[in-house]
Tab-separated table of C-alpha atoms in Angstrom:
chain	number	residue	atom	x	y	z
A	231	UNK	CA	73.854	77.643	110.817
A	232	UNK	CA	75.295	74.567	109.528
A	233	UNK	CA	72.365	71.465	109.296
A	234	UNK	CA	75.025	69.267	111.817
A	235	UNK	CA	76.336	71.048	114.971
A	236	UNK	CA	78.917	69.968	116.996
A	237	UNK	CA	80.457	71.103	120.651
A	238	UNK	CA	83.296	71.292	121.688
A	239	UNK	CA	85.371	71.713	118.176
A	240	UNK	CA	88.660	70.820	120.555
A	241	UNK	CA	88.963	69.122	123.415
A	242	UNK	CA	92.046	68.068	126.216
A	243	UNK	CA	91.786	65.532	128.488
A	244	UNK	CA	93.704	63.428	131.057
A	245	UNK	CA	92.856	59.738	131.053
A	246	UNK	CA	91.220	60.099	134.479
A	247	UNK	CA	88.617	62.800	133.186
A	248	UNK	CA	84.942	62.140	132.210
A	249	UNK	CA	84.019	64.629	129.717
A	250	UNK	CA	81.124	64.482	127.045
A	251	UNK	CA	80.556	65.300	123.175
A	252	UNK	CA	77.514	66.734	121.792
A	253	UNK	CA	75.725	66.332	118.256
A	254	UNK	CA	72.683	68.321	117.558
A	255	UNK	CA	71.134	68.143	113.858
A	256	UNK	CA	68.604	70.675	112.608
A	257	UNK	CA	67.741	68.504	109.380
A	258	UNK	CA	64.975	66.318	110.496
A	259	UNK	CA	66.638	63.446	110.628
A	260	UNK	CA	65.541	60.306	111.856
A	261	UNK	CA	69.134	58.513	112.503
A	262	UNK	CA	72.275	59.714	113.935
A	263	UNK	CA	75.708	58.573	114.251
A	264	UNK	CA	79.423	58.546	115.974
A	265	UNK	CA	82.727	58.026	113.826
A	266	UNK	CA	86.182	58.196	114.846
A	267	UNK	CA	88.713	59.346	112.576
A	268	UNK	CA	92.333	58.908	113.186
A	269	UNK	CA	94.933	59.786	110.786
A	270	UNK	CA	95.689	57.797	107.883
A	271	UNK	CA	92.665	55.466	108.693
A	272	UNK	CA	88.995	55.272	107.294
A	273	UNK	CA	86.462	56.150	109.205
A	274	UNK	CA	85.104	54.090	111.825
A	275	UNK	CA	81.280	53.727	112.518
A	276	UNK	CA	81.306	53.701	116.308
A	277	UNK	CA	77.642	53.982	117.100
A	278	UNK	CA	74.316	54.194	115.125
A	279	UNK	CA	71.263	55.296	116.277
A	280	UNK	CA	67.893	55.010	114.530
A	281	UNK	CA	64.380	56.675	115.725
A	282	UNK	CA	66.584	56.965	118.959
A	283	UNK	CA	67.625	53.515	119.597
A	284	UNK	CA	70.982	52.002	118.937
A	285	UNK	CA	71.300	49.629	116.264
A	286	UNK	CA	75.117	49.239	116.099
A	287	UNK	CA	78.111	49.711	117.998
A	288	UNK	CA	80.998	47.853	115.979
A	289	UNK	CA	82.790	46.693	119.581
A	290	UNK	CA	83.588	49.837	120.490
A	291	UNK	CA	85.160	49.963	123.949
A	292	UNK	CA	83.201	50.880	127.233
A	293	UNK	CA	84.851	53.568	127.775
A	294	UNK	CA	82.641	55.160	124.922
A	295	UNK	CA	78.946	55.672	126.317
A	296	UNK	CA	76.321	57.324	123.697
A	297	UNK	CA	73.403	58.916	124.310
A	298	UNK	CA	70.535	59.670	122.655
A	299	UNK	CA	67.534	61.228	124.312
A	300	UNK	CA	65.617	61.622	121.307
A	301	UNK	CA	65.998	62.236	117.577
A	302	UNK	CA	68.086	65.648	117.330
A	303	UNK	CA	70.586	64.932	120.439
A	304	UNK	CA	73.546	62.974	120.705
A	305	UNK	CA	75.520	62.725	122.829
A	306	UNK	CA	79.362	60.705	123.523
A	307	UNK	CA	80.663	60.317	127.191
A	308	UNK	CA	84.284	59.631	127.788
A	309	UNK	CA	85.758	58.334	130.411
A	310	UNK	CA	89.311	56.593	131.186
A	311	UNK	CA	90.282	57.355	127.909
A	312	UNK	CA	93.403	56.271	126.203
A	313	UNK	CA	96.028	58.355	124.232
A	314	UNK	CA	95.066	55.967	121.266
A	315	UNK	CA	91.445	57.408	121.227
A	316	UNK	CA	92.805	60.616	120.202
A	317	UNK	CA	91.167	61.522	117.168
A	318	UNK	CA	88.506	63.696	115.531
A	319	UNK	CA	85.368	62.177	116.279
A	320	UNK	CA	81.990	63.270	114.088
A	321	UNK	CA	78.605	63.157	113.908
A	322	UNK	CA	76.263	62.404	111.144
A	323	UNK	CA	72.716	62.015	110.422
A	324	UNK	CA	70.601	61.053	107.997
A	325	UNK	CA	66.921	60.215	107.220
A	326	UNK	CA	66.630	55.905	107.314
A	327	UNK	CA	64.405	54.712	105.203
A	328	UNK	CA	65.054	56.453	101.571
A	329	UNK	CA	66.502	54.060	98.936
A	330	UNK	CA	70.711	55.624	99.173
A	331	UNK	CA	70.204	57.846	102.312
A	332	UNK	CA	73.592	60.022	102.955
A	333	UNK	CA	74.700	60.515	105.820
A	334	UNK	CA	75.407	64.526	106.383
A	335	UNK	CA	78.786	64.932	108.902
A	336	UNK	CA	79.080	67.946	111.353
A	337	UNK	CA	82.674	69.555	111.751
A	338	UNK	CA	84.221	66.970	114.402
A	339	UNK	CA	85.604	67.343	117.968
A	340	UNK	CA	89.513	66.915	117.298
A	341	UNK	CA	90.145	65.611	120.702
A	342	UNK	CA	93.947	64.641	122.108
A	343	UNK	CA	94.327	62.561	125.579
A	344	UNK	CA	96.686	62.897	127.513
B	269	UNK	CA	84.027	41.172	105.472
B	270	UNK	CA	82.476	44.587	103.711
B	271	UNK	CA	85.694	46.951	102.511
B	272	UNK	CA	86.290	49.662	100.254
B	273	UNK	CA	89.483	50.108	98.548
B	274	UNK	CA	90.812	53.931	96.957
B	275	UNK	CA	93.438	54.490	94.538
B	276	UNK	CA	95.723	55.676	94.124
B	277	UNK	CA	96.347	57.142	97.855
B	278	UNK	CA	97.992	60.042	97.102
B	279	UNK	CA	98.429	62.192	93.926
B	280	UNK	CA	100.259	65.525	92.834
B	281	UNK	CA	99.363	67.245	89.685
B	282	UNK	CA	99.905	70.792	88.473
B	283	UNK	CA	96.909	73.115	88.007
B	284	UNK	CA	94.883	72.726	84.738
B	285	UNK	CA	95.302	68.677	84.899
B	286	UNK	CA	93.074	66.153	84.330
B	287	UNK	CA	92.769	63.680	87.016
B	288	UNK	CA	90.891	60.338	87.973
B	289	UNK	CA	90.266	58.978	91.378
B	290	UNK	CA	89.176	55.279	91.402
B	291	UNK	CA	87.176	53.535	94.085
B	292	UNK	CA	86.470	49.632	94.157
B	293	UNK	CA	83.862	47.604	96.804
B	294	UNK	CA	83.210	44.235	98.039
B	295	UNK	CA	79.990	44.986	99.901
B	296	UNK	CA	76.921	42.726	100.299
B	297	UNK	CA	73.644	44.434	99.841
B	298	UNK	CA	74.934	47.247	98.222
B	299	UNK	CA	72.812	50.697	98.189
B	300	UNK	CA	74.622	53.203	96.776
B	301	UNK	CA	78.155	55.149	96.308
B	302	UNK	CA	79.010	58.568	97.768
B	303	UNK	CA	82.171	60.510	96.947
B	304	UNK	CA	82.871	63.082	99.818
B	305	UNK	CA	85.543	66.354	99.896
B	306	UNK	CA	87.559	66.483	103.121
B	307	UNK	CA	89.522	69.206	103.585
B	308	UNK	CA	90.411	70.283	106.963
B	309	UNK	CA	87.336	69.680	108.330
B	310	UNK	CA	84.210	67.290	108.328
B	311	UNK	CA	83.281	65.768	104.836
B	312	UNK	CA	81.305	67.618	102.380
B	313	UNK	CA	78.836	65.977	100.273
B	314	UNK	CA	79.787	65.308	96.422
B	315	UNK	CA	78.489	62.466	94.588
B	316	UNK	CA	75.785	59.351	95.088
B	317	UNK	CA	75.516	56.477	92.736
B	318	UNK	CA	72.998	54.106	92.815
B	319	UNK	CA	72.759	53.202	88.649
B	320	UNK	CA	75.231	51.526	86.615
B	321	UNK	CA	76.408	53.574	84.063
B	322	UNK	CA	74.991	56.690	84.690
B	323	UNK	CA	77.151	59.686	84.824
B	324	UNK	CA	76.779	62.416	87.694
B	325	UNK	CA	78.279	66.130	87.186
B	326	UNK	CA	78.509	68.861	89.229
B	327	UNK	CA	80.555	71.609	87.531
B	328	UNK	CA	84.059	70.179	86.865
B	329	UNK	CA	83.979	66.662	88.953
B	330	UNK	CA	81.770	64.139	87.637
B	331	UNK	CA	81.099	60.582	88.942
B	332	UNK	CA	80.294	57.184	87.334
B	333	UNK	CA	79.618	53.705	89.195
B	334	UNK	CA	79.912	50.431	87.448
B	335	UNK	CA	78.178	47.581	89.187
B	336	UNK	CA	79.622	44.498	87.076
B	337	UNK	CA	83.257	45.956	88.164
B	338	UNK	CA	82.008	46.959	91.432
B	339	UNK	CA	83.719	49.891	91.303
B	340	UNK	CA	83.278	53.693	90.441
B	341	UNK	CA	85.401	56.669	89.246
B	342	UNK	CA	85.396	60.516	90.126
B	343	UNK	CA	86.790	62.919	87.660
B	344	UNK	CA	88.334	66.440	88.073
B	345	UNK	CA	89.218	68.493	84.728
B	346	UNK	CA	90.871	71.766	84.357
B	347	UNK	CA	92.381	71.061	88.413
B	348	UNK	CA	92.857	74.244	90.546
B	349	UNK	CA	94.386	74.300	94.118
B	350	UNK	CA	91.337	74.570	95.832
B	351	UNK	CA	90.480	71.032	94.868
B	352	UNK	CA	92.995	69.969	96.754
B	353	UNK	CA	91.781	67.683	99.762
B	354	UNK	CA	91.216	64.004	100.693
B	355	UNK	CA	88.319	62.406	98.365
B	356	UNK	CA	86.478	59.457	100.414
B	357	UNK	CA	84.643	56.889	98.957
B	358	UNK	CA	81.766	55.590	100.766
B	359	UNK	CA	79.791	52.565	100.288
B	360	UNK	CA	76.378	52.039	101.714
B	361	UNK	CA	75.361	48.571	102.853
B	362	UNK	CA	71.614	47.675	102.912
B	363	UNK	CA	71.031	46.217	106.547
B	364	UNK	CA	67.878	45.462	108.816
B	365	UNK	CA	66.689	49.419	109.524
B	366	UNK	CA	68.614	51.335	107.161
B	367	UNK	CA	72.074	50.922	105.873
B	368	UNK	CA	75.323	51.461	107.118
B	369	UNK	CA	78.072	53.819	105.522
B	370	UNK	CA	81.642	51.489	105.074
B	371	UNK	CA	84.436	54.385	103.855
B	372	UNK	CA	87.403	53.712	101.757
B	373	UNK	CA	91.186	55.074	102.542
B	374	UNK	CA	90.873	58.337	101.124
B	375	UNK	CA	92.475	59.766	98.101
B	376	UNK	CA	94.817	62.249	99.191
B	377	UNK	CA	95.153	65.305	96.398
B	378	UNK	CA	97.397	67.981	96.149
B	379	UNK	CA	97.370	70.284	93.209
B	380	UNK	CA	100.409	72.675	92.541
B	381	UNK	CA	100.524	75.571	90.716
């Protein structure tokens, strides 16, 4: 099993829907995180978490809502979404605190609004 | 403002080619380099760089960083078509708890054969 899970790999939704990502790392990790990737665009940080509080958001929108309930979960709740926030959105964690942490990326929820 | 710029964007070479991907930074508090492999799905792990001058390999890719330029190279010999893929460049950013991970463009490859 991979160290970075991530469920569902696809997902459709209407802009009226609420519907949720999950992350789950099996690494140990200490610090997790959200990017969005849309096509011909770096990624974007979206959320960090460290020892389960958030430590940066970057302005995303409120229609983004992370979770965290503690160091191996997290979680991204959608709701009103836009057709611009399709994208493949991933998860990465790492262990804060090491001189050059990486960050270690699970395989992304490609997700397409409606 | 932190960025990270990758050239060239795209690039199309024939199998057996030599090739070199270049990465350059304006960062403050910089950590360290990573070079990442995306193919169809999430990045995969290649290269970090946190010394000047110091060359990383890993089979046929290898990695330097140069601090005074502020920028770093990744090298592919002897190409095949399974190294074809988007190569990111990532620059990490010292900050209060941690750092935080700014990525470049992407190098887009595609090798023929």
């Amino acid at each position: 099993e991979t160290g970075v899970t991530q469920t569902p790999r696809h997902l459709v939704m209407g802009m009226t829907n609420k519907k949720s990502l999950k992350c789950e790392q099996h690494l140990g990790h200490n610090a997790m995180y959200w990017y969005k990737q849309s096509a011909k665009k770096p990624l974007e940080l979206m959320f960090v978490y460290n020892f389960k509080e958030q430590t940066e958001n970057n302005s995303v929108p409120s229609r983004f809502s992370p979770e965290c309930p503690n160091s191996s979960h997290l979680f991204l709740h959608l709701h009103t979404l836009q057709p611009e926030d399709s994208a493949l959105y991933l998860c990465a964690s790492s262990q804060r605190g090491l001189a050059g942490e990486t960050q270690y990326f699970g395989p992304g929820t490609r997700l397409l609004v409606l | 403002e932190d960025k990270v710029v990758q050239s060239p964007l795209s690039l199309v070479v024939h199998e057996g080619d030599t090739v070199t991907l270049n990465c350059s930074y304006e960062v403050t508090n910089f950590r360290s380099l990573l070079w990442y492999k995306q193919e169809k799905k999430a990045p995969t792990f290649l290269f970090m760089l946190t010394s000047s001058g110091i060359e990383k390999k890993s089979g046929r890719l290898s990695s330097i960083l140069d601090k005074k330029e502020l920028s770093s190279i990744l090298n592919i010999t002897a190409t095949q078509t399974g190294d074809s893929a988007i190569y990111l460049c990532a620059v990490e950013a010292s900050r209060n708890q941690g750092g935080k991970l700014i990525f470049g463009q992407g190098t887009e490859l595609s090798v023929k054969p």
